[in-house]
Amino acid sequence: MASRTEHLAAKMFSEPHHFAADVEQRGISFHGTFVQDWSNEWNDADDPATGFGRYSLDLAMAVDGEKLAGWKGSNAAVRLKQHIVEFGSGDGYVEQLYSNIDASSRTYLYELWLEQQLGGSRLRLKGGKFDANSEFAVVVGAGDFINSSMGYSPTIMAFPTYPSPKLGLGAFLKVSNSSAVSAGVFQTDGWGTLTVIEPGRRWTAAGDNEGRVSIGYWRLDGDIPHWDGSRSGSTRGVYGVLEQSLWRAASSEPEKGRRLSSFLQLGHSNAAVSTFSGHAGAGFVLQSPLARRAGDSLGIAATWVNTSSQMTAAANPGSELVLESYYKILISRWVALLEDFQYFRQAAGEGDGPVTTSRLIVTF
């Protein structure tokens, strides 16, 4: 008689959908995301007519330790990522990357981590290689904007997020139903050790409009170079995120109903060390702009950075303002198309101009 393992192995090729369901019941699930961007810099004479094309492929396996091995409160994940520049190039004159998937071409292990919940899920511990932005400085409502600064404040130096997560250890304490405190220590890409502490609070305003605020403090310890050529043993900064739902239409399915939400970001770091000494960003997202298209969304936002006055004049654009808008069309359960427009304005004027991006998103 064939073993259960042999039976599952045979089903993996003959009945892949049933195989996935069987494996998920045992605590293992697989997910994938394919994102392809095609951008055009309309004011850049060097930008070819074909524009700038690249894609990112993300393959993930999540493990529920309780289902798989009876290890209550445990979870683990493995993620592989491939990023390929297909043609062209971009981001040459801008400080804030106009696509959050932009990076050099490579295929690599993106995340490998284990977490454990304790005290009835009041305390969560997480360790391994993981994206720091999945836990810290998160702007939930800005998830469909594609400018890199919409996801987290660029004033956070050596932040180990895409494209280079690092080893880290995080502790996440649920103080009450509305309050929490997060802390993490991470390796960085040659800068030393980054420590982050972030308390946060949630609330529900009139009309079931939810809101949240978080304030983060970070410290980078290592051999830190200054713009004037000196060095120090550490530097630090702060950031904040505020999100608030402003309006929600009455619906039998609140999560799928029409709603208008907003977000605000602020960040500050030491101008003697950091490229960006200040950052501010804000935006609005309308879910289901058309009542019959529940999966569509429309967003408009702005993000501004102030570059360090201590940088050399040749490398210092002074400041940069980016205006971004997008419309996301949900074509099917697995496929979405996002059309994005950004306008860059620099104090020095070198990187001024519009950039358009068409993004294809496939989940499986």
mmCIF file of N, CA and C in Angstrom, residues 88-209:
data_model
loop_
_atom_site.group_PDB
_atom_site.id
_atom_site.type_symbol
_atom_site.label_atom_id
_atom_site.label_comp_id
_atom_site.label_asym_id
_atom_site.label_seq_id
_atom_site.Cartn_x
_atom_site.Cartn_y
_atom_site.Cartn_z
ATOM 1 N N GLY A 88 15.875 48.937 -20.854
ATOM 2 C CA GLY A 88 15.926 50.329 -20.442
ATOM 3 C C GLY A 88 16.525 50.510 -19.060
ATOM 4 N N SER A 89 16.434 51.735 -18.565
ATOM 5 C CA SER A 89 16.890 52.071 -17.219
ATOM 6 C C SER A 89 16.108 53.284 -16.750
ATOM 7 N N GLY A 90 16.180 53.553 -15.443
ATOM 8 C CA GLY A 90 15.410 54.676 -14.925
ATOM 9 C C GLY A 90 15.924 55.158 -13.595
ATOM 10 N N ASP A 91 15.177 56.078 -12.978
ATOM 11 C CA ASP A 91 15.488 56.640 -11.660
ATOM 12 C C ASP A 91 16.796 57.423 -11.649
ATOM 13 N N GLY A 92 17.288 57.852 -12.820
ATOM 14 C CA GLY A 92 18.606 58.466 -12.873
ATOM 15 C C GLY A 92 18.724 59.796 -12.163
ATOM 16 N N TYR A 93 17.683 60.616 -12.202
ATOM 17 C CA TYR A 93 17.784 61.963 -11.651
ATOM 18 C C TYR A 93 16.900 62.171 -10.420
ATOM 19 N N VAL A 94 16.226 61.139 -9.960
ATOM 20 C CA VAL A 94 15.277 61.316 -8.861
ATOM 21 C C VAL A 94 15.858 60.794 -7.559
ATOM 22 N N GLU A 95 15.413 61.377 -6.452
ATOM 23 C CA GLU A 95 15.836 60.943 -5.124
ATOM 24 C C GLU A 95 14.911 59.860 -4.576
ATOM 25 N N GLN A 96 13.632 59.937 -4.898
ATOM 26 C CA GLN A 96 12.648 58.965 -4.437
ATOM 27 C C GLN A 96 12.270 58.079 -5.628
ATOM 28 N N LEU A 97 12.619 56.809 -5.564
ATOM 29 C CA LEU A 97 12.426 55.909 -6.699
ATOM 30 C C LEU A 97 10.961 55.858 -7.097
ATOM 31 N N TYR A 98 10.682 55.944 -8.392
ATOM 32 C CA TYR A 98 9.284 55.985 -8.818
ATOM 33 C C TYR A 98 8.644 54.613 -8.928
ATOM 34 N N SER A 99 9.389 53.551 -8.654
ATOM 35 C CA SER A 99 8.797 52.221 -8.542
ATOM 36 C C SER A 99 9.400 51.497 -7.350
ATOM 37 N N ASN A 100 8.536 50.939 -6.510
ATOM 38 C CA ASN A 100 9.015 50.256 -5.311
ATOM 39 C C ASN A 100 9.537 48.852 -5.582
ATOM 40 N N ILE A 101 9.624 48.443 -6.849
ATOM 41 C CA ILE A 101 10.282 47.163 -7.148
ATOM 42 C C ILE A 101 11.651 47.374 -7.787
ATOM 43 N N ASP A 102 12.063 48.629 -7.976
ATOM 44 C CA ASP A 102 13.325 48.879 -8.669
ATOM 45 C C ASP A 102 14.527 48.387 -7.866
ATOM 46 N N ALA A 103 15.383 47.632 -8.528
ATOM 47 C CA ALA A 103 16.603 47.077 -7.929
ATOM 48 C C ALA A 103 17.412 46.456 -9.062
ATOM 49 N N SER A 104 18.604 45.982 -8.743
ATOM 50 C CA SER A 104 19.405 45.280 -9.740
ATOM 51 C C SER A 104 18.860 43.868 -9.936
ATOM 52 N N SER A 105 19.128 43.293 -11.088
ATOM 53 C CA SER A 105 18.626 41.954 -11.404
ATOM 54 C C SER A 105 19.296 40.904 -10.528
ATOM 55 N N ARG A 106 18.495 40.049 -9.915
ATOM 56 C CA ARG A 106 19.036 38.926 -9.142
ATOM 57 C C ARG A 106 17.902 38.016 -8.686
ATOM 58 N N THR A 107 18.276 36.787 -8.303
ATOM 59 C CA THR A 107 17.360 35.808 -7.730
ATOM 60 C C THR A 107 17.944 35.370 -6.398
ATOM 61 N N TYR A 108 17.147 35.410 -5.322
ATOM 62 C CA TYR A 108 17.733 35.183 -4.006
ATOM 63 C C TYR A 108 16.683 34.816 -2.960
ATOM 64 N N LEU A 109 17.176 34.341 -1.816
ATOM 65 C CA LEU A 109 16.325 34.064 -0.662
ATOM 66 C C LEU A 109 15.976 35.397 -0.010
ATOM 67 N N TYR A 110 14.707 35.737 -0.023
ATOM 68 C CA TYR A 110 14.283 37.047 0.475
ATOM 69 C C TYR A 110 13.986 37.010 1.972
ATOM 70 N N GLU A 111 13.257 36.001 2.418
ATOM 71 C CA GLU A 111 12.925 35.888 3.837
ATOM 72 C C GLU A 111 12.984 34.433 4.287
ATOM 73 N N LEU A 112 13.366 34.247 5.534
ATOM 74 C CA LEU A 112 13.327 32.944 6.197
ATOM 75 C C LEU A 112 13.227 33.218 7.687
ATOM 76 N N TRP A 113 12.025 33.048 8.247
ATOM 77 C CA TRP A 113 11.839 33.445 9.643
ATOM 78 C C TRP A 113 10.887 32.507 10.379
ATOM 79 N N LEU A 114 10.962 32.591 11.704
ATOM 80 C CA LEU A 114 10.113 31.819 12.605
ATOM 81 C C LEU A 114 9.563 32.770 13.652
ATOM 82 N N GLU A 115 8.281 32.630 13.978
ATOM 83 C CA GLU A 115 7.707 33.449 15.036
ATOM 84 C C GLU A 115 6.912 32.585 16.007
ATOM 85 N N GLN A 116 6.817 33.078 17.243
ATOM 86 C CA GLN A 116 6.125 32.358 18.302
ATOM 87 C C GLN A 116 5.261 33.339 19.089
ATOM 88 N N GLN A 117 3.999 32.984 19.278
ATOM 89 C CA GLN A 117 3.091 33.785 20.087
ATOM 90 C C GLN A 117 3.028 33.199 21.492
ATOM 91 N N LEU A 118 3.036 34.094 22.475
ATOM 92 C CA LEU A 118 3.026 33.692 23.876
ATOM 93 C C LEU A 118 1.951 34.468 24.627
ATOM 94 N N GLY A 119 1.560 33.934 25.776
ATOM 95 C CA GLY A 119 0.602 34.649 26.623
ATOM 96 C C GLY A 119 -0.731 34.873 25.963
ATOM 97 N N GLY A 120 -1.241 33.850 25.283
ATOM 98 C CA GLY A 120 -2.517 34.018 24.617
ATOM 99 C C GLY A 120 -2.474 35.035 23.498
ATOM 100 N N SER A 121 -1.393 35.032 22.752
ATOM 101 C CA SER A 121 -1.166 35.934 21.611
ATOM 102 C C SER A 121 -0.879 37.370 22.023
ATOM 103 N N ARG A 122 -0.649 37.599 23.306
ATOM 104 C CA ARG A 122 -0.339 38.965 23.737
ATOM 105 C C ARG A 122 1.073 39.377 23.322
ATOM 106 N N LEU A 123 1.992 38.413 23.315
ATOM 107 C CA LEU A 123 3.374 38.683 22.932
ATOM 108 C C LEU A 123 3.736 37.825 21.735
ATOM 109 N N ARG A 124 4.363 38.443 20.744
ATOM 110 C CA ARG A 124 4.815 37.731 19.552
ATOM 111 C C ARG A 124 6.305 37.982 19.372
ATOM 112 N N LEU A 125 7.067 36.905 19.216
ATOM 113 C CA LEU A 125 8.501 36.992 18.965
ATOM 114 C C LEU A 125 8.782 36.493 17.556
ATOM 115 N N LYS A 126 9.656 37.192 16.847
ATOM 116 C CA LYS A 126 9.949 36.850 15.459
ATOM 117 C C LYS A 126 11.441 36.963 15.217
ATOM 118 N N GLY A 127 12.024 35.952 14.604
ATOM 119 C CA GLY A 127 13.456 35.976 14.349
ATOM 120 C C GLY A 127 13.809 35.336 13.026
ATOM 121 N N GLY A 128 14.907 35.786 12.437
ATOM 122 C CA GLY A 128 15.368 35.268 11.159
ATOM 123 C C GLY A 128 15.628 36.398 10.194
ATOM 124 N N LYS A 129 15.609 36.076 8.937
ATOM 125 C CA LYS A 129 15.767 37.094 7.896
ATOM 126 C C LYS A 129 14.377 37.538 7.459
ATOM 127 N N PHE A 130 14.034 38.793 7.751
ATOM 128 C CA PHE A 130 12.716 39.276 7.350
ATOM 129 C C PHE A 130 12.752 40.758 7.021
ATOM 130 N N ASP A 131 11.792 41.169 6.210
ATOM 131 C CA ASP A 131 11.661 42.547 5.750
ATOM 132 C C ASP A 131 11.207 43.419 6.918
ATOM 133 N N ALA A 132 12.046 44.365 7.337
ATOM 134 C CA ALA A 132 11.713 45.211 8.483
ATOM 135 C C ALA A 132 10.459 46.031 8.241
ATOM 136 N N ASN A 133 10.186 46.389 6.979
ATOM 137 C CA ASN A 133 9.013 47.202 6.672
ATOM 138 C C ASN A 133 7.707 46.423 6.753
ATOM 139 N N SER A 134 7.791 45.104 6.907
ATOM 140 C CA SER A 134 6.580 44.322 7.140
ATOM 141 C C SER A 134 6.089 44.474 8.568
ATOM 142 N N GLU A 135 6.942 45.010 9.459
ATOM 143 C CA GLU A 135 6.592 45.155 10.872
ATOM 144 C C GLU A 135 6.724 46.589 11.382
ATOM 145 N N PHE A 136 7.562 47.405 10.757
ATOM 146 C CA PHE A 136 7.846 48.752 11.254
ATOM 147 C C PHE A 136 7.632 49.788 10.149
ATOM 148 N N ALA A 137 7.168 50.982 10.561
ATOM 149 C CA ALA A 137 6.954 52.118 9.643
ATOM 150 C C ALA A 137 5.971 51.774 8.535
ATOM 151 N N VAL A 138 5.048 50.864 8.807
ATOM 152 C CA VAL A 138 4.095 50.405 7.797
ATOM 153 C C VAL A 138 3.022 51.468 7.557
ATOM 154 N N VAL A 139 2.728 51.726 6.287
ATOM 155 C CA VAL A 139 1.615 52.607 5.913
ATOM 156 C C VAL A 139 0.606 51.740 5.163
ATOM 157 N N VAL A 140 -0.353 51.184 5.900
ATOM 158 C CA VAL A 140 -1.259 50.187 5.336
ATOM 159 C C VAL A 140 -2.046 50.757 4.162
ATOM 160 N N GLY A 141 -2.576 51.966 4.324
ATOM 161 C CA GLY A 141 -3.436 52.541 3.302
ATOM 162 C C GLY A 141 -2.730 52.956 2.039
ATOM 163 N N ALA A 142 -1.400 52.994 2.059
ATOM 164 C CA ALA A 142 -0.633 53.428 0.886
ATOM 165 C C ALA A 142 -0.108 52.254 0.076
ATOM 166 N N GLY A 143 -0.642 51.072 0.298
ATOM 167 C CA GLY A 143 -0.081 49.870 -0.297
ATOM 168 C C GLY A 143 -0.098 49.811 -1.811
ATOM 169 N N ASP A 144 -1.004 50.544 -2.464
ATOM 170 C CA ASP A 144 -1.078 50.494 -3.922
ATOM 171 C C ASP A 144 -0.313 51.620 -4.607
ATOM 172 N N PHE A 145 0.158 52.614 -3.856
ATOM 173 C CA PHE A 145 1.051 53.606 -4.452
ATOM 174 C C PHE A 145 2.380 52.921 -4.764
ATOM 175 N N ILE A 146 3.062 53.365 -5.818
ATOM 176 C CA ILE A 146 4.274 52.651 -6.211
ATOM 177 C C ILE A 146 5.553 53.431 -5.956
ATOM 178 N N ASN A 147 5.487 54.732 -5.640
ATOM 179 C CA ASN A 147 6.706 55.450 -5.283
ATOM 180 C C ASN A 147 7.267 54.858 -4.002
ATOM 181 N N SER A 148 8.577 54.680 -3.940
ATOM 182 C CA SER A 148 9.191 53.988 -2.805
ATOM 183 C C SER A 148 8.944 54.688 -1.477
ATOM 184 N N SER A 149 8.801 56.019 -1.480
ATOM 185 C CA SER A 149 8.626 56.748 -0.223
ATOM 186 C C SER A 149 7.229 56.616 0.356
ATOM 187 N N MET A 150 6.282 56.082 -0.403
ATOM 188 C CA MET A 150 4.940 55.887 0.130
ATOM 189 C C MET A 150 4.893 54.725 1.119
ATOM 190 N N GLY A 151 5.842 53.798 1.009
ATOM 191 C CA GLY A 151 5.826 52.621 1.867
ATOM 192 C C GLY A 151 6.432 52.839 3.231
ATOM 193 N N TYR A 152 7.447 53.700 3.334
ATOM 194 C CA TYR A 152 8.092 54.017 4.608
ATOM 195 C C TYR A 152 8.911 55.281 4.411
ATOM 196 N N SER A 153 9.249 55.946 5.514
ATOM 197 C CA SER A 153 9.999 57.192 5.413
ATOM 198 C C SER A 153 11.445 56.920 5.003
ATOM 199 N N PRO A 154 11.942 57.572 3.945
ATOM 200 C CA PRO A 154 13.332 57.363 3.521
ATOM 201 C C PRO A 154 14.349 57.968 4.476
ATOM 202 N N THR A 155 13.897 58.657 5.524
ATOM 203 C CA THR A 155 14.838 59.173 6.525
ATOM 204 C C THR A 155 15.375 58.076 7.434
ATOM 205 N N ILE A 156 14.764 56.881 7.417
ATOM 206 C CA ILE A 156 15.252 55.771 8.241
ATOM 207 C C ILE A 156 16.483 55.189 7.556
ATOM 208 N N MET A 157 17.648 55.455 8.101
ATOM 209 C CA MET A 157 18.894 55.045 7.462
ATOM 210 C C MET A 157 19.115 53.537 7.542
ATOM 211 N N ALA A 158 19.618 52.965 6.455
ATOM 212 C CA ALA A 158 20.004 51.550 6.390
ATOM 213 C C ALA A 158 18.853 50.619 6.757
ATOM 214 N N PHE A 159 17.630 51.040 6.497
ATOM 215 C CA PHE A 159 16.448 50.240 6.834
ATOM 216 C C PHE A 159 16.485 48.940 6.038
ATOM 217 N N PRO A 160 16.517 47.778 6.700
ATOM 218 C CA PRO A 160 16.678 46.506 5.991
ATOM 219 C C PRO A 160 15.365 45.996 5.394
ATOM 220 N N THR A 161 14.940 46.653 4.350
ATOM 221 C CA THR A 161 13.738 46.269 3.632
ATOM 222 C C THR A 161 14.110 45.962 2.188
ATOM 223 N N TYR A 162 13.140 45.872 1.295
ATOM 224 C CA TYR A 162 13.415 45.570 -0.105
ATOM 225 C C TYR A 162 14.435 46.546 -0.678
ATOM 226 N N PRO A 163 15.441 46.069 -1.403
ATOM 227 C CA PRO A 163 15.613 44.688 -1.859
ATOM 228 C C PRO A 163 16.518 43.824 -0.983
ATOM 229 N N SER A 164 16.880 44.304 0.223
ATOM 230 C CA SER A 164 17.884 43.589 1.022
ATOM 231 C C SER A 164 17.480 43.431 2.485
ATOM 232 N N PRO A 165 16.493 42.575 2.787
ATOM 233 C CA PRO A 165 16.221 42.270 4.195
ATOM 234 C C PRO A 165 17.437 41.620 4.841
ATOM 235 N N LYS A 166 17.547 41.766 6.158
ATOM 236 C CA LYS A 166 18.679 41.205 6.889
ATOM 237 C C LYS A 166 18.174 40.417 8.094
ATOM 238 N N LEU A 167 19.104 39.743 8.767
ATOM 239 C CA LEU A 167 18.750 39.026 9.984
ATOM 240 C C LEU A 167 18.275 40.005 11.048
ATOM 241 N N GLY A 168 17.239 39.607 11.768
ATOM 242 C CA GLY A 168 16.709 40.479 12.798
ATOM 243 C C GLY A 168 15.926 39.699 13.834
ATOM 244 N N LEU A 169 15.638 40.365 14.932
ATOM 245 C CA LEU A 169 14.831 39.809 16.011
ATOM 246 C C LEU A 169 13.834 40.872 16.432
ATOM 247 N N GLY A 170 12.555 40.507 16.459
ATOM 248 C CA GLY A 170 11.518 41.456 16.828
ATOM 249 C C GLY A 170 10.653 40.935 17.955
ATOM 250 N N ALA A 171 10.166 41.859 18.793
ATOM 251 C CA ALA A 171 9.232 41.541 19.870
ATOM 252 C C ALA A 171 8.056 42.499 19.753
ATOM 253 N N PHE A 172 6.836 41.952 19.794
ATOM 254 C CA PHE A 172 5.638 42.739 19.551
ATOM 255 C C PHE A 172 4.641 42.463 20.676
ATOM 256 N N LEU A 173 4.421 43.464 21.511
ATOM 257 C CA LEU A 173 3.604 43.318 22.713
ATOM 258 C C LEU A 173 2.271 44.022 22.525
ATOM 259 N N LYS A 174 1.191 43.290 22.705
ATOM 260 C CA LYS A 174 -0.151 43.857 22.674
ATOM 261 C C LYS A 174 -0.496 44.308 24.084
ATOM 262 N N VAL A 175 -0.396 45.606 24.336
ATOM 263 C CA VAL A 175 -0.622 46.157 25.670
ATOM 264 C C VAL A 175 -2.098 46.096 26.032
ATOM 265 N N SER A 176 -2.963 46.408 25.086
ATOM 266 C CA SER A 176 -4.413 46.349 25.268
ATOM 267 C C SER A 176 -5.037 46.089 23.908
ATOM 268 N N ASN A 177 -6.368 46.102 23.849
ATOM 269 C CA ASN A 177 -7.032 45.884 22.570
ATOM 270 C C ASN A 177 -6.748 46.998 21.568
ATOM 271 N N SER A 178 -6.294 48.146 22.061
ATOM 272 C CA SER A 178 -6.071 49.290 21.176
ATOM 273 C C SER A 178 -4.626 49.779 21.146
ATOM 274 N N SER A 179 -3.763 49.225 21.982
ATOM 275 C CA SER A 179 -2.387 49.725 22.076
ATOM 276 C C SER A 179 -1.380 48.590 21.951
ATOM 277 N N ALA A 180 -0.235 48.902 21.357
ATOM 278 C CA ALA A 180 0.825 47.909 21.187
ATOM 279 C C ALA A 180 2.174 48.609 21.145
ATOM 280 N N VAL A 181 3.212 47.841 21.447
ATOM 281 C CA VAL A 181 4.585 48.336 21.369
ATOM 282 C C VAL A 181 5.412 47.302 20.615
ATOM 283 N N SER A 182 6.174 47.757 19.631
ATOM 284 C CA SER A 182 7.029 46.879 18.837
ATOM 285 C C SER A 182 8.480 47.303 18.993
ATOM 286 N N ALA A 183 9.372 46.319 19.009
ATOM 287 C CA ALA A 183 10.804 46.604 19.093
ATOM 288 C C ALA A 183 11.549 45.594 18.231
ATOM 289 N N GLY A 184 12.608 46.057 17.575
ATOM 290 C CA GLY A 184 13.374 45.163 16.723
ATOM 291 C C GLY A 184 14.833 45.558 16.643
ATOM 292 N N VAL A 185 15.686 44.561 16.438
ATOM 293 C CA VAL A 185 17.119 44.767 16.240
ATOM 294 C C VAL A 185 17.500 44.042 14.956
ATOM 295 N N PHE A 186 18.179 44.755 14.045
ATOM 296 C CA PHE A 186 18.483 44.204 12.727
ATOM 297 C C PHE A 186 19.941 44.424 12.345
ATOM 298 N N GLN A 187 20.470 43.469 11.598
ATOM 299 C CA GLN A 187 21.695 43.720 10.860
ATOM 300 C C GLN A 187 21.372 44.665 9.707
ATOM 301 N N THR A 188 22.376 45.368 9.212
ATOM 302 C CA THR A 188 22.177 46.239 8.058
ATOM 303 C C THR A 188 23.212 45.917 6.991
ATOM 304 N N ASP A 189 23.100 46.584 5.875
ATOM 305 C CA ASP A 189 24.003 46.328 4.758
ATOM 306 C C ASP A 189 25.275 47.148 4.912
ATOM 307 N N GLY A 190 26.123 46.743 5.881
ATOM 308 C CA GLY A 190 27.415 47.377 6.078
ATOM 309 C C GLY A 190 27.425 48.594 6.972
ATOM 310 N N TRP A 191 26.292 48.914 7.621
ATOM 311 C CA TRP A 191 26.226 50.113 8.458
ATOM 312 C C TRP A 191 26.252 49.806 9.948
ATOM 313 N N GLY A 192 26.191 48.553 10.334
ATOM 314 C CA GLY A 192 26.162 48.214 11.750
ATOM 315 C C GLY A 192 24.820 47.630 12.144
ATOM 316 N N THR A 193 24.349 47.983 13.338
ATOM 317 C CA THR A 193 23.116 47.427 13.889
ATOM 318 C C THR A 193 22.050 48.506 14.006
ATOM 319 N N LEU A 194 20.844 48.187 13.530
ATOM 320 C CA LEU A 194 19.723 49.119 13.606
ATOM 321 C C LEU A 194 18.735 48.639 14.658
ATOM 322 N N THR A 195 18.394 49.520 15.598
ATOM 323 C CA THR A 195 17.396 49.238 16.625
ATOM 324 C C THR A 195 16.192 50.144 16.403
ATOM 325 N N VAL A 196 14.995 49.564 16.446
ATOM 326 C CA VAL A 196 13.763 50.318 16.214
ATOM 327 C C VAL A 196 12.784 50.041 17.344
ATOM 328 N N ILE A 197 12.165 51.099 17.870
ATOM 329 C CA ILE A 197 11.101 50.985 18.866
ATOM 330 C C ILE A 197 9.900 51.765 18.351
ATOM 331 N N GLU A 198 8.731 51.125 18.342
ATOM 332 C CA GLU A 198 7.545 51.764 17.760
ATOM 333 C C GLU A 198 6.287 51.465 18.573
ATOM 334 N N PRO A 199 5.819 52.385 19.410
ATOM 335 C CA PRO A 199 4.507 52.238 20.046
ATOM 336 C C PRO A 199 3.406 52.677 19.084
ATOM 337 N N GLY A 200 2.227 52.091 19.234
ATOM 338 C CA GLY A 200 1.115 52.443 18.356
ATOM 339 C C GLY A 200 -0.218 52.309 19.052
ATOM 340 N N ARG A 201 -1.218 52.952 18.482
ATOM 341 C CA ARG A 201 -2.562 52.918 19.061
ATOM 342 C C ARG A 201 -3.604 52.933 17.942
ATOM 343 N N ARG A 202 -4.697 52.217 18.158
ATOM 344 C CA ARG A 202 -5.804 52.165 17.208
ATOM 345 C C ARG A 202 -7.076 52.686 17.861
ATOM 346 N N TRP A 203 -8.031 53.124 17.023
ATOM 347 C CA TRP A 203 -9.317 53.592 17.541
ATOM 348 C C TRP A 203 -10.361 53.458 16.441
ATOM 349 N N THR A 204 -11.614 53.623 16.843
ATOM 350 C CA THR A 204 -12.727 53.648 15.902
ATOM 351 C C THR A 204 -13.525 54.913 16.143
ATOM 352 N N ALA A 205 -13.606 55.759 15.122
ATOM 353 C CA ALA A 205 -14.327 57.025 15.226
ATOM 354 C C ALA A 205 -15.777 56.826 14.794
ATOM 355 N N ALA A 206 -16.524 57.916 14.752
ATOM 356 C CA ALA A 206 -17.929 57.862 14.360
ATOM 357 C C ALA A 206 -18.070 57.253 12.972
ATOM 358 N N GLY A 207 -19.136 56.488 12.781
ATOM 359 C CA GLY A 207 -19.368 55.858 11.493
ATOM 360 C C GLY A 207 -18.501 54.651 11.242
ATOM 361 N N ASP A 208 -17.988 54.042 12.308
ATOM 362 C CA ASP A 208 -17.113 52.868 12.192
ATOM 363 C C ASP A 208 -15.871 53.153 11.355
ATOM 364 N N ASN A 209 -15.382 54.390 11.435
ATOM 365 C CA ASN A 209 -14.170 54.761 10.713
ATOM 366 C C ASN A 209 -12.952 54.517 11.597
#
